[in-house]
Coordinates of C-alpha atoms in Angstrom, one line a residue:
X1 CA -30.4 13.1 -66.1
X2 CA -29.7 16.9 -66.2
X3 CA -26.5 18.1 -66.9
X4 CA -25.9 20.0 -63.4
X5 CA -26.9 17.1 -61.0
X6 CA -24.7 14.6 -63.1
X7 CA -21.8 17.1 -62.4
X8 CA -22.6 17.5 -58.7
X9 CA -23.3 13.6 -58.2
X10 CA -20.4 11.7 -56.1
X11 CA -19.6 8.1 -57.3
X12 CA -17.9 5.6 -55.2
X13 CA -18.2 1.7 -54.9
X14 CA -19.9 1.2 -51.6
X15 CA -22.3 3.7 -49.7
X16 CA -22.8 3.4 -46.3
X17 CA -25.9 5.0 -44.5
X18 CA -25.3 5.6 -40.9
X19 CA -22.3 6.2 -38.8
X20 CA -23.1 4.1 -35.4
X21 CA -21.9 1.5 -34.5
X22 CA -22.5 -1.0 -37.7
X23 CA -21.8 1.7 -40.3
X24 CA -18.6 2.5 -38.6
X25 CA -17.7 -1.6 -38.6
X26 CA -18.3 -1.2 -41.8
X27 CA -16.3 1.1 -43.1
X28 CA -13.3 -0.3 -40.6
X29 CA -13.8 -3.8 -42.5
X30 CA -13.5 -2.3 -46.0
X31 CA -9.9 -0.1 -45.2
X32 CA -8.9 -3.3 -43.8
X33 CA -9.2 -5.2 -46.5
X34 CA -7.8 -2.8 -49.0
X35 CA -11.1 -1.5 -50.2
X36 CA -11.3 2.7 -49.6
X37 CA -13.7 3.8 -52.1
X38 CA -17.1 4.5 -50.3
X39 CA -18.6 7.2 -48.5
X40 CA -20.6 7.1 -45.3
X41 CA -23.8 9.5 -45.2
X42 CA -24.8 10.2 -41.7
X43 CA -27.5 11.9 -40.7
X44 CA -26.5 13.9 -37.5
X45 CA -23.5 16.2 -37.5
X46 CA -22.2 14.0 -35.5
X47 CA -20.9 10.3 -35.2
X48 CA -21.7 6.8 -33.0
X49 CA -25.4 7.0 -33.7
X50 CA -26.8 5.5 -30.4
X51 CA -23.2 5.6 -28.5
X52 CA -23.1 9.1 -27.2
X53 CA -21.2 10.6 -24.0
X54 CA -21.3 13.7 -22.6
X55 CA -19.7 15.1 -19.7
X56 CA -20.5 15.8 -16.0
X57 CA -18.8 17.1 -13.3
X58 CA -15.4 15.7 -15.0
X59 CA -17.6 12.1 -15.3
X60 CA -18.4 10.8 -18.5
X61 CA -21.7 10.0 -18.6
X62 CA -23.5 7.8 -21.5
X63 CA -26.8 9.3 -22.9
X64 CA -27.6 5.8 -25.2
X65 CA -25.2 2.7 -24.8
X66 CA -24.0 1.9 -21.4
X67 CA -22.4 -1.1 -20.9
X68 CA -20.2 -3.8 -22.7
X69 CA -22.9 -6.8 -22.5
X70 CA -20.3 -9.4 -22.2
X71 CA -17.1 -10.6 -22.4
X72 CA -16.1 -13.6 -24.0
X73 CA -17.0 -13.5 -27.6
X74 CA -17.7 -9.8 -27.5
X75 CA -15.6 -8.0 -30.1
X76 CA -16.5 -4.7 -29.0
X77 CA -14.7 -6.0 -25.9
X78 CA -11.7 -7.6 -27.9
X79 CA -11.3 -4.1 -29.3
X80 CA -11.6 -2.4 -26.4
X81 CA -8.5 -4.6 -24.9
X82 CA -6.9 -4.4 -28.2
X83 CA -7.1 -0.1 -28.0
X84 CA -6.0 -0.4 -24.0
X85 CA -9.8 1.6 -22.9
X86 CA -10.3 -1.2 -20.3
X87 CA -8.6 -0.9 -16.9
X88 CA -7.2 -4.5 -16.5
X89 CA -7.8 -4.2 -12.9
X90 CA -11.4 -3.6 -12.4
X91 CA -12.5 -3.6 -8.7
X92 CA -15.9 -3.7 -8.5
X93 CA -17.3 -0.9 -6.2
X94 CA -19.5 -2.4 -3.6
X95 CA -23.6 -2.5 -4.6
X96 CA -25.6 -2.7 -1.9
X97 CA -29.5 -2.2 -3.3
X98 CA -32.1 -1.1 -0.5
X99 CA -35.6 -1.4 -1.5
X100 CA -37.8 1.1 0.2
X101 CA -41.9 1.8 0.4
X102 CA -43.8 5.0 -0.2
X103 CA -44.0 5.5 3.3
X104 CA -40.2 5.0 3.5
X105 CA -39.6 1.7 5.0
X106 CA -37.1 -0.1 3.9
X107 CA -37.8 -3.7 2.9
X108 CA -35.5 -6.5 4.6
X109 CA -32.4 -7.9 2.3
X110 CA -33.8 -11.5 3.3
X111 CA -37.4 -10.7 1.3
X112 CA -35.4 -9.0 -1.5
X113 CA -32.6 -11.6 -1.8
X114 CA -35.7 -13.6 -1.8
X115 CA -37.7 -12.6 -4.3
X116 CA -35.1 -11.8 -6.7
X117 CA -34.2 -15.2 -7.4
X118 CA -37.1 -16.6 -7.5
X119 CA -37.8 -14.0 -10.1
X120 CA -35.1 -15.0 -11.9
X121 CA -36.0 -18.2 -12.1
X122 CA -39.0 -17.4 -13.7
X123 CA -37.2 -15.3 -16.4
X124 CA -34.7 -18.5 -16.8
X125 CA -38.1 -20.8 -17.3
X126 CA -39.1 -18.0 -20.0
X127 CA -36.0 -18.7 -22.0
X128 CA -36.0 -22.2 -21.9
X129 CA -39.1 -22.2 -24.4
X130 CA -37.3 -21.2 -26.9
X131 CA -33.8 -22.9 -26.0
X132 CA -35.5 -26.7 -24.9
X133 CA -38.4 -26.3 -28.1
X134 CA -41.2 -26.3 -25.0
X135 CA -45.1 -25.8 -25.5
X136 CA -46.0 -23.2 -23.2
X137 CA -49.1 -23.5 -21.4
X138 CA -52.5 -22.4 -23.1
X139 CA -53.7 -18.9 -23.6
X140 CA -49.9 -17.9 -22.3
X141 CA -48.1 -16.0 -25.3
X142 CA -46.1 -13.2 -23.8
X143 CA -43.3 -13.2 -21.3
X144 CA -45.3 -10.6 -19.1
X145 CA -48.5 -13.4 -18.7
X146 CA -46.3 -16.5 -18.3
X147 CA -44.2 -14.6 -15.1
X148 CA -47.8 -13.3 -13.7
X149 CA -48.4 -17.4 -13.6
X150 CA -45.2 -18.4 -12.2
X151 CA -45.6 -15.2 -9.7
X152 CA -49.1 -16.2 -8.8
X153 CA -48.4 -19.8 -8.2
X154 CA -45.5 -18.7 -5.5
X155 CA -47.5 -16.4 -3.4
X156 CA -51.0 -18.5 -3.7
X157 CA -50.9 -20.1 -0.9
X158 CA -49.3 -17.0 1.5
X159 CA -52.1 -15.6 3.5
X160 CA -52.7 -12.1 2.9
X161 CA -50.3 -10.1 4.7
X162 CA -47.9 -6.9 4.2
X163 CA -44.9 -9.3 4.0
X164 CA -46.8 -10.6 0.9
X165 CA -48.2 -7.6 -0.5
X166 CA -43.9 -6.3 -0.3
X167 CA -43.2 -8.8 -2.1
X168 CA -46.0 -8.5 -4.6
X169 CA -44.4 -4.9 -5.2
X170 CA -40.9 -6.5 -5.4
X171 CA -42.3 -8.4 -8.3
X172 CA -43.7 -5.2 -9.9
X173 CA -40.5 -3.3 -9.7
X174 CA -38.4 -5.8 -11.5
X175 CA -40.8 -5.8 -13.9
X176 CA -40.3 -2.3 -14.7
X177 CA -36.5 -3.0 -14.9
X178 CA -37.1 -5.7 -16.9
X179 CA -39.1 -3.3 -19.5
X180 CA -35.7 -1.2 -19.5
X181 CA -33.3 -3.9 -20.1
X182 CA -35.5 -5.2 -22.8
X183 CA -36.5 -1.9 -24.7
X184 CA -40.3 -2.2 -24.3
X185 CA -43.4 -0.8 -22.6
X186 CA -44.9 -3.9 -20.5
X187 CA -43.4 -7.4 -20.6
X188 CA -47.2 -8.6 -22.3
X189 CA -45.6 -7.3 -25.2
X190 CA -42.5 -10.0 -25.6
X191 CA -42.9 -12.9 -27.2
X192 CA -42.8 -16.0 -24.8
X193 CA -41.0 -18.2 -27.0
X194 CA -38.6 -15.9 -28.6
X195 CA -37.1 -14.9 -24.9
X196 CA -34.5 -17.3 -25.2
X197 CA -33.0 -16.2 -28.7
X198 CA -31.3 -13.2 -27.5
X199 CA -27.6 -14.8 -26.6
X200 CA -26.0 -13.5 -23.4
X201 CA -22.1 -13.2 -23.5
X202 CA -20.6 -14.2 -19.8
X203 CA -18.6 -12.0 -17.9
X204 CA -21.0 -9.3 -17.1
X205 CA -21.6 -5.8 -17.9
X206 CA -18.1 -3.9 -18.7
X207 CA -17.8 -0.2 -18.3
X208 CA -15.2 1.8 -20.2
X209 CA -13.4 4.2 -17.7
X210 CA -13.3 7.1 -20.8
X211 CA -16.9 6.6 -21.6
X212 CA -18.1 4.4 -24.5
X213 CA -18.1 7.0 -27.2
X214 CA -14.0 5.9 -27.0
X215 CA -14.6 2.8 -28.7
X216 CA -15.4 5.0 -31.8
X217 CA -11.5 6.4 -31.8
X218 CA -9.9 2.5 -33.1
X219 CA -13.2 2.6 -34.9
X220 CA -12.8 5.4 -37.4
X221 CA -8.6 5.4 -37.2
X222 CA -8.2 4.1 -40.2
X223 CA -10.9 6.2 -42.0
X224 CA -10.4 9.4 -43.5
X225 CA -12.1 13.1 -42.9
X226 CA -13.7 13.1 -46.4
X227 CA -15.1 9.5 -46.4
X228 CA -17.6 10.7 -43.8
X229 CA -20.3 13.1 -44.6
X230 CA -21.9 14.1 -41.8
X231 CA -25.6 16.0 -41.5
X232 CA -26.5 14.3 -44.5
X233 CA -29.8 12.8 -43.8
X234 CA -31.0 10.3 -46.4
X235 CA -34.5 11.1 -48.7
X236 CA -34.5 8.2 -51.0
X237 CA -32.4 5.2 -51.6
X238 CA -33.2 4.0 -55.6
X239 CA -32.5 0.3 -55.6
X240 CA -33.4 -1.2 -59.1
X241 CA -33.3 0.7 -62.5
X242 CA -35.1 0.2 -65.7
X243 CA -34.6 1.2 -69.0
X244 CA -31.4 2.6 -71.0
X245 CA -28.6 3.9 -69.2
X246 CA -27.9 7.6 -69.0
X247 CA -24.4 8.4 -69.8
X248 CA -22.4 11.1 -68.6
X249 CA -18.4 11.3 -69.5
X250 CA -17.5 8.0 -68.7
X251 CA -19.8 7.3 -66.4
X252 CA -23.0 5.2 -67.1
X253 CA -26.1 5.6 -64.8
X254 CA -29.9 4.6 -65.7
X255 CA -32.7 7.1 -64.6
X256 CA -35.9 6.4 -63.7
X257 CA -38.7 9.1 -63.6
X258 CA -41.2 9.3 -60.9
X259 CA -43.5 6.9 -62.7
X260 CA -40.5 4.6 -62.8
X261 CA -39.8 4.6 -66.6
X262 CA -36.5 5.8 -68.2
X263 CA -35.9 9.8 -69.0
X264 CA -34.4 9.9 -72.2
X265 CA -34.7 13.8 -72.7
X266 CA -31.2 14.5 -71.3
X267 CA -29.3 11.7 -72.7
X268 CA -25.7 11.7 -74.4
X269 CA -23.8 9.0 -76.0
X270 CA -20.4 8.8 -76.0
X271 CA -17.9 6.1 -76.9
X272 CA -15.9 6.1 -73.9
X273 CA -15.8 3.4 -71.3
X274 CA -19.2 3.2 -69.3
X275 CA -19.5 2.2 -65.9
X276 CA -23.2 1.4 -64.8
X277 CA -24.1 2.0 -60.9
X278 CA -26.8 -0.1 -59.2
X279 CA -27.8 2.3 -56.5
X280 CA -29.0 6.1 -56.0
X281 CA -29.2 8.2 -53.1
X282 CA -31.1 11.0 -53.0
X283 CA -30.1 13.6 -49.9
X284 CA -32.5 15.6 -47.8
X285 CA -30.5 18.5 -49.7
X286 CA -30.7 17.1 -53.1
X287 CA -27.4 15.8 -53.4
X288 CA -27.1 12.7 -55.5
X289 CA -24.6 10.2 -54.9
X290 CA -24.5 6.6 -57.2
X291 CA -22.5 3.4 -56.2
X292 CA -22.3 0.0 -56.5
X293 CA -23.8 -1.1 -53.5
X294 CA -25.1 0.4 -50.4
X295 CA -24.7 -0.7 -46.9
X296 CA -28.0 0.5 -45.0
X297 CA -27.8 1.1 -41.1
X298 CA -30.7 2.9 -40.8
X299 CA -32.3 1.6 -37.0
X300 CA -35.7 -0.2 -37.3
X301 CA -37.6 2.8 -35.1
X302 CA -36.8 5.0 -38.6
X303 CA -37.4 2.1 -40.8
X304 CA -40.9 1.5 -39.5
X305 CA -41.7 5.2 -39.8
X306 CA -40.0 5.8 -43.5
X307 CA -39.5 2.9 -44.9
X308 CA -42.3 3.0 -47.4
X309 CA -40.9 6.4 -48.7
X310 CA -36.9 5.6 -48.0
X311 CA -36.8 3.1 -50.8
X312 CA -37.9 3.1 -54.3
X313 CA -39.0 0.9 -55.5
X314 CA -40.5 0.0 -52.0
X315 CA -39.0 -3.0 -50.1
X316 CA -40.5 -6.6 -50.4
X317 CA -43.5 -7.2 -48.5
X318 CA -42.0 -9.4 -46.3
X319 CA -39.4 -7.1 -45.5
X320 CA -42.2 -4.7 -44.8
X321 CA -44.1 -6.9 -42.4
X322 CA -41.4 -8.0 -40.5
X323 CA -40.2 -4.4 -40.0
X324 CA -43.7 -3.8 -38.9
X325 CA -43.8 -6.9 -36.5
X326 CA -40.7 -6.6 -34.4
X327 CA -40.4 -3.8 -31.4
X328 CA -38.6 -1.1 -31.4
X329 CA -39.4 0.5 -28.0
X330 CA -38.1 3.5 -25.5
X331 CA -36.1 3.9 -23.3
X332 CA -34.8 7.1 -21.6
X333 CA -32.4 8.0 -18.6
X334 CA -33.0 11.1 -16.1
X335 CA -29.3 12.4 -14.7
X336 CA -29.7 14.1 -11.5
X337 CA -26.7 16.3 -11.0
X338 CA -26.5 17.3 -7.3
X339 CA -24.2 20.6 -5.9
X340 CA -23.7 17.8 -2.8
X341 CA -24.1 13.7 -1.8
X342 CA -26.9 13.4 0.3
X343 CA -27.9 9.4 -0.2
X344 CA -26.2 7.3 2.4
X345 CA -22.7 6.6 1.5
X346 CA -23.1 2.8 1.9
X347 CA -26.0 2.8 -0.5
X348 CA -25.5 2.2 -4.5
X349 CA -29.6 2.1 -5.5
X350 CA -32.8 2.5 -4.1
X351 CA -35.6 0.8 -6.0
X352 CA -38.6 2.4 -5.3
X353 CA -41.8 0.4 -4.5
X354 CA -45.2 1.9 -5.4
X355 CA -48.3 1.2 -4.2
X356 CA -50.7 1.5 -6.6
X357 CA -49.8 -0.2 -10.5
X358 CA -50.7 2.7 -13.0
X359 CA -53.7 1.4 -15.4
X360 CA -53.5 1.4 -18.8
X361 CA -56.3 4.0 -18.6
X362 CA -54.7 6.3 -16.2
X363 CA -54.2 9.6 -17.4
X364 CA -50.0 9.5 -18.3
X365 CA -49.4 12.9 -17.1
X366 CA -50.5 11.6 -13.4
X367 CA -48.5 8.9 -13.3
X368 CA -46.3 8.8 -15.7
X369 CA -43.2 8.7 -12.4
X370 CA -44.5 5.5 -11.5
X371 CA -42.5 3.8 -14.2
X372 CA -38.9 5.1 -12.8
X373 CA -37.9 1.7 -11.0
X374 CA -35.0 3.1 -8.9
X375 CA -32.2 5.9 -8.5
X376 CA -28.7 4.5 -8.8
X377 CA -25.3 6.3 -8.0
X378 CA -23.2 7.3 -11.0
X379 CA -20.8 9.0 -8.6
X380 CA -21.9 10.7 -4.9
X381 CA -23.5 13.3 -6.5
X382 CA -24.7 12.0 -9.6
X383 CA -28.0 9.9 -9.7
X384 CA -29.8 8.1 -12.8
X385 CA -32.9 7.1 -12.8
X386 CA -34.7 4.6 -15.6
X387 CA -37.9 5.1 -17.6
X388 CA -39.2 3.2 -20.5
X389 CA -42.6 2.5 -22.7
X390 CA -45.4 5.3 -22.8
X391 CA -44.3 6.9 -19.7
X392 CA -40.7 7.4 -21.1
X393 CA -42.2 9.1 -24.6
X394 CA -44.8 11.7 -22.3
X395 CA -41.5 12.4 -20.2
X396 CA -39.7 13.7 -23.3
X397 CA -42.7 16.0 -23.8
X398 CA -41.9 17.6 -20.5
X399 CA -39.0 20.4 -19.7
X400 CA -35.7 19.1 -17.6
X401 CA -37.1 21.2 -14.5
X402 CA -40.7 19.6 -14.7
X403 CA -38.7 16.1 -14.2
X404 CA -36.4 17.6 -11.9
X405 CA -39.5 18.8 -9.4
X406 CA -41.2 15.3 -9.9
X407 CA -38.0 13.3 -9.0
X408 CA -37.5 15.4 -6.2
X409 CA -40.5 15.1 -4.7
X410 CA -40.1 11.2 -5.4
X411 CA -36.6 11.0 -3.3
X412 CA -38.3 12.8 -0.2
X413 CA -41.2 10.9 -0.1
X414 CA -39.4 7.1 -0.3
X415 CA -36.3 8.8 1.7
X416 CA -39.1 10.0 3.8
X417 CA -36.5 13.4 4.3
X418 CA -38.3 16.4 3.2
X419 CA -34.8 18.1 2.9
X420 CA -33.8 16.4 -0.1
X421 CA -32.0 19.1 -2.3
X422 CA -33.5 19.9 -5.6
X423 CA -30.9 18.7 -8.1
X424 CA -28.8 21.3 -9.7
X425 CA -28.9 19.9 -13.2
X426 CA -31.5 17.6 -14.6
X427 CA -30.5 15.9 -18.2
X428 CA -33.3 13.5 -20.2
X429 CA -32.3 11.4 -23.0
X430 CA -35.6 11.8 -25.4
X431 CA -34.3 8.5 -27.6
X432 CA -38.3 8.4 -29.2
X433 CA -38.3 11.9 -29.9
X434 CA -34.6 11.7 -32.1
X435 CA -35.8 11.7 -35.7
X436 CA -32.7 9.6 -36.7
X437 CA -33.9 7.2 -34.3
X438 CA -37.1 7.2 -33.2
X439 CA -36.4 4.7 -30.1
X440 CA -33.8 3.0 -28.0
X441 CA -33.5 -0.6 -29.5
X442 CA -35.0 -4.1 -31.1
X443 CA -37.2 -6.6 -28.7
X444 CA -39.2 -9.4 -30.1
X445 CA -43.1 -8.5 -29.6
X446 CA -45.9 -11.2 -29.3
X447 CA -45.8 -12.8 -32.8
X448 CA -42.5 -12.2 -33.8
X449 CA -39.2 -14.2 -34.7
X450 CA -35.4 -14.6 -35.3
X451 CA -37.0 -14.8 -38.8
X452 CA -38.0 -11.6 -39.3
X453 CA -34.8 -9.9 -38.2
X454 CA -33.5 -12.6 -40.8
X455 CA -35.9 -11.3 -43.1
X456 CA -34.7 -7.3 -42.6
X457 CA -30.9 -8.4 -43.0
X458 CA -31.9 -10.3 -46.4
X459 CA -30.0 -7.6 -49.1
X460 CA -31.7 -6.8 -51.9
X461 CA -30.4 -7.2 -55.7
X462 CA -31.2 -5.2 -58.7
X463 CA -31.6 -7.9 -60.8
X464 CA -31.7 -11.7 -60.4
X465 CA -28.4 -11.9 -62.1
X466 CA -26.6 -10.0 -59.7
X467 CA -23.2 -11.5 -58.5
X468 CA -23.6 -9.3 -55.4
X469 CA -26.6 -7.2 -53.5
X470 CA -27.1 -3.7 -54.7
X471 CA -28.4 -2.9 -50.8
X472 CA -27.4 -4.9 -47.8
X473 CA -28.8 -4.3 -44.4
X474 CA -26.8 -3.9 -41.1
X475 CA -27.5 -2.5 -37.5
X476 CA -28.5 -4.3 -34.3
X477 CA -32.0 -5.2 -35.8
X478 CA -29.9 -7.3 -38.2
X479 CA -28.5 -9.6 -35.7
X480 CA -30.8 -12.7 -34.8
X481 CA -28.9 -13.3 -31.3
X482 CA -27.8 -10.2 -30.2
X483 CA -30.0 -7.8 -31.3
X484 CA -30.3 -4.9 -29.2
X485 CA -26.2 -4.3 -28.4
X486 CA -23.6 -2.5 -30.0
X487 CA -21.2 -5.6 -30.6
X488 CA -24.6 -7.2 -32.9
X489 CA -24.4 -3.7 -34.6
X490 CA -21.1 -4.1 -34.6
X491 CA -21.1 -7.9 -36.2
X492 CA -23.5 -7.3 -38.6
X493 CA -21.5 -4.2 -40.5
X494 CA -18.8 -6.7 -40.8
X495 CA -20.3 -9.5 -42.2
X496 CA -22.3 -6.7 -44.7
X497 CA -18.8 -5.8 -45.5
X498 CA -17.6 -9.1 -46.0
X499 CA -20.5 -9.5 -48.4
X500 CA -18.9 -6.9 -50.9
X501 CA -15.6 -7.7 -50.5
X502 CA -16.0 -12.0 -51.0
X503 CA -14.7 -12.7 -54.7
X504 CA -17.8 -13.1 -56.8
X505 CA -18.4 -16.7 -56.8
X506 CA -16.9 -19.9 -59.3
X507 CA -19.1 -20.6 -62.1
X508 CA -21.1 -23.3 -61.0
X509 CA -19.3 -27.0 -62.5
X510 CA -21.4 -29.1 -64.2
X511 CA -20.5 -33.2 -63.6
X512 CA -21.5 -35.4 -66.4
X513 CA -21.8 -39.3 -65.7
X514 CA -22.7 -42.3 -67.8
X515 CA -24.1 -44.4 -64.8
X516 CA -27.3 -43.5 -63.1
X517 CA -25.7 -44.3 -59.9
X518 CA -25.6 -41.6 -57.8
X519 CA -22.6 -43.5 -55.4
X520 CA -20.3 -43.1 -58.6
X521 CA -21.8 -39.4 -59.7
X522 CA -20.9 -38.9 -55.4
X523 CA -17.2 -40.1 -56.4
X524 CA -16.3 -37.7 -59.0
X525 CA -16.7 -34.9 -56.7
X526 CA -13.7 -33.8 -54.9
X527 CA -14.0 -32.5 -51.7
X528 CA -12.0 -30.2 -50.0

């Protein structure tokens, strides 16, 4: 080690990559429990990672996480209550969804009411593979294929008619909104039997009245202005060390070389106490920071484009493959900002029903629209629309107005009013486009499990006689039943946390016994 980066190295106990959601539960845990030397390196000049509002017309509007999925169990919620950001009474506003055809008819609430259950039926049926252990039928692996089944089955027998090609379309467009709510491109791509791992907290979807980005005020309370570094994107993350340790002062450090053996060229010996760090972070700028363990929040979308150059030495293989198995897919909202209401007052949505399905071999820039499933009302003037999977990534290629002239155009023709205004803001989230993110959120493709997000949250030691990980892994791809949310970000920070800050554990007690009987080797152990 050179003398310069050794004096412009930071040193703490516990570094935390990332400052969303798990980093910050992170950090929150440690103060908590008395425990205030670590740093958090985030990558963005600014904080909450996939929680981000901005501001509209005096509305806060969320770019990334929307909703509180859940109540009961949901300690995003708890601490929501906790911080008094949830209005105790929350009066639903009225929904009223009208589904409407490219010629502008609107479908009748009986056929939607209709289909939508029976639709949800078939999602319920999904889940209960994995909840009930069921065989699904043969050839049938993906959630997409086993709903084209159930779908086909219900409308069999209907002659062919425009009441059953409506509902055909019905089917279509929750499909689409099912892509959204799952994070993926086409519903082929989930895995049939791992539907049902993802849990869902009752008591619906909670929205906080100053936005979601104030959850990140009782979050970061207790932490300190210097303990977060911000634009301080992460290069390498050194995990196990060989060879003799590098001293400098009082501080002990082993180097590697590139090659991975020892650089002895630069090293002093003193007699002072030495204090030997298991992990090394390498900056984007060069800065060098050494701790004792590192807490790494880095989302899967970055992990399964870096991760062979974020770590040395690389990770496990099977850490590897199951990065490389699970989804990490995109999905973006388009705000449509609007000088003046012009939607019926009474309506809340209006799912759009296309005609014709876009082939996989359609050229995206020509239908690329097709995917938005419906414009809701954020306020009267206010619209968002839904996009995700390869039509979401070619929208972030395209400039705000582009959208703006294509959603337009969508509005007159299924409003069939050719005097719909042109918005007077457009604003796209581009969530595959953000390097520090490269997506919108975990789903379990065809072939994948709870095990390998198991697999990913398995931390890592330097050496098999570790008492404690040198790297621990935490984000919502951590969590095996509620990935995809902020409070399984949320969980999974803590428990990393908890990791580090659990006394190391009682030397193991070896019993002794002059019988072979194991009832009376059983008897000499107390239990607790």
């Amino acid at each position: 080690m050179s003398e310069n980066a050794a004096k412009g190295a930071k040193y703490c106990k516990v570094l935390i990559v990332g400052a969303g959601a798990a980093g910050l539960s992170s950090a929150n845990h440690l103060v908590k429990n008395g425990c205030t030397d670590f740093l958090i390196l985030e990558a963005r000049n600014r904080i909450g990672g996939r929680i981000v509002s901005i501001d509209i017309d005096s509305q806060k509007v969320e770019l990334g996480a929307n909703w509180i999925h859940g109540v009961l169990g949901n300690p995003i919620f708890e601490l929501a209550m906790s911080s008094g950001l949830v209005n105790i009474i929350n009066i639903p506003k009225p929904h009223k969804v009208v589904a409407a055809t490219e010629d502008g008819k609107q479908v009748p609430i009986e056929i939607m009411h209709e289909i939508y259950e029976a639709y949800v039926t078939f999602l319920r049926r999904c889940e209960e593979y994995f909840l009930c252990q069921y065989v699904p039928p043969p050839d049938i692996h993906s959630v997409g294929e086993h709903i084209d089944l159930e779908r086909e089955l219900y409308l069999g027998e209907m002659p062919e008619s425009p009441e059953k090609r409506i509902k055909q379309l019905i089917f279509n467009c929750l499909l689409k909104r099912e892509t959204c709510i799952t994070g993926c491109d086409n519903m082929n791509e989930i895995d049939l039997l791992e539907l049902g791992s993802y849990t869902e907290l009752q008591g619906g979807n909670i929205v906080l009245p100053a936005g979601y980005s104030s959850i990140l005020g009782p979050l970061t309370d207790n932490l300190t202005a210097q303990q977060i570094i911000k634009a301080c994107p992460v290069r390498t993350i050194h995990w196990r060390r060989k060879g003799s340790i590098a001293t400098v002062g009082n501080l002990a450090t082993v180097e590697e070389d590139a090659e991975g053996d020892s650089d002895d060229s630069d090293k002093t010996v003193t007699e002072a106490p030495t204090k030997t760090f298991n992990v090394k972070i390498e900056s984007e700028a060069g800065e060098i920071f050494y701790a004792d363990h590192v807490i790494c929040t880095i989302p899967l979308g970055v992990l399964k484009e870096k991760a062979d150059v974020l770590f040395s030495p690389p990770l496990p293989a099977y850490k590897r493959e199951s990065i490389e198995r699970l989804l990490f897919g995109t999905v973006d909202k388009i705000f449509l900002e609007y000088d003046r209401p012009f939607l019926n007052a009474s309506i809340s949505e209006i799912m759009l029903l296309w005609n014709d399905e876009a082939s996989s071999t359609a050229n995206l820039k020509d239908v690329w629209y097709k995917k938005i499933y419906s414009f809701a009302k954020v306020t009267e003037t206010l619209l968002l629309g839904w996009i995700s999977g390869r039509e979401a990534e070619f929208m972030e290629t395209l400039s705000h107005d582009e959208v703006a002239e294509k959603c337009t155009e969508i509005l007159r023709k299924f409003l069939q009013d050719p005097y719909v205004p042109k918005p007077k803001r457009c604003i796209c989230t581009s969530w595959r486009n953000q390097q520090f993110c490269r997506g919108s959120y975990t789903a379990m493709a065809v072939g994948a499990s709870q095990e390998d997000i198991e697999n990913i949250a398995q931390p890592l030691y330097s050496d098999p006689h570790q008492a404690k990980p040198s790297v621990l892994f935490a984000g919502e791809h951590t969590h095996a039943n509620f990935y995809s949310t902020v409070h399984g970000a949320y969980l999974s920070g803590r428990t990393a946390a908890q990791i580090i800050l659990t006394p190391d554990s009682p030397k193991e007690i070896v019993m002794e016994s002059d019988s072979t009987d194991l009832s009376a080797w059983i008897q000499g152990i107390a239990l607790d």
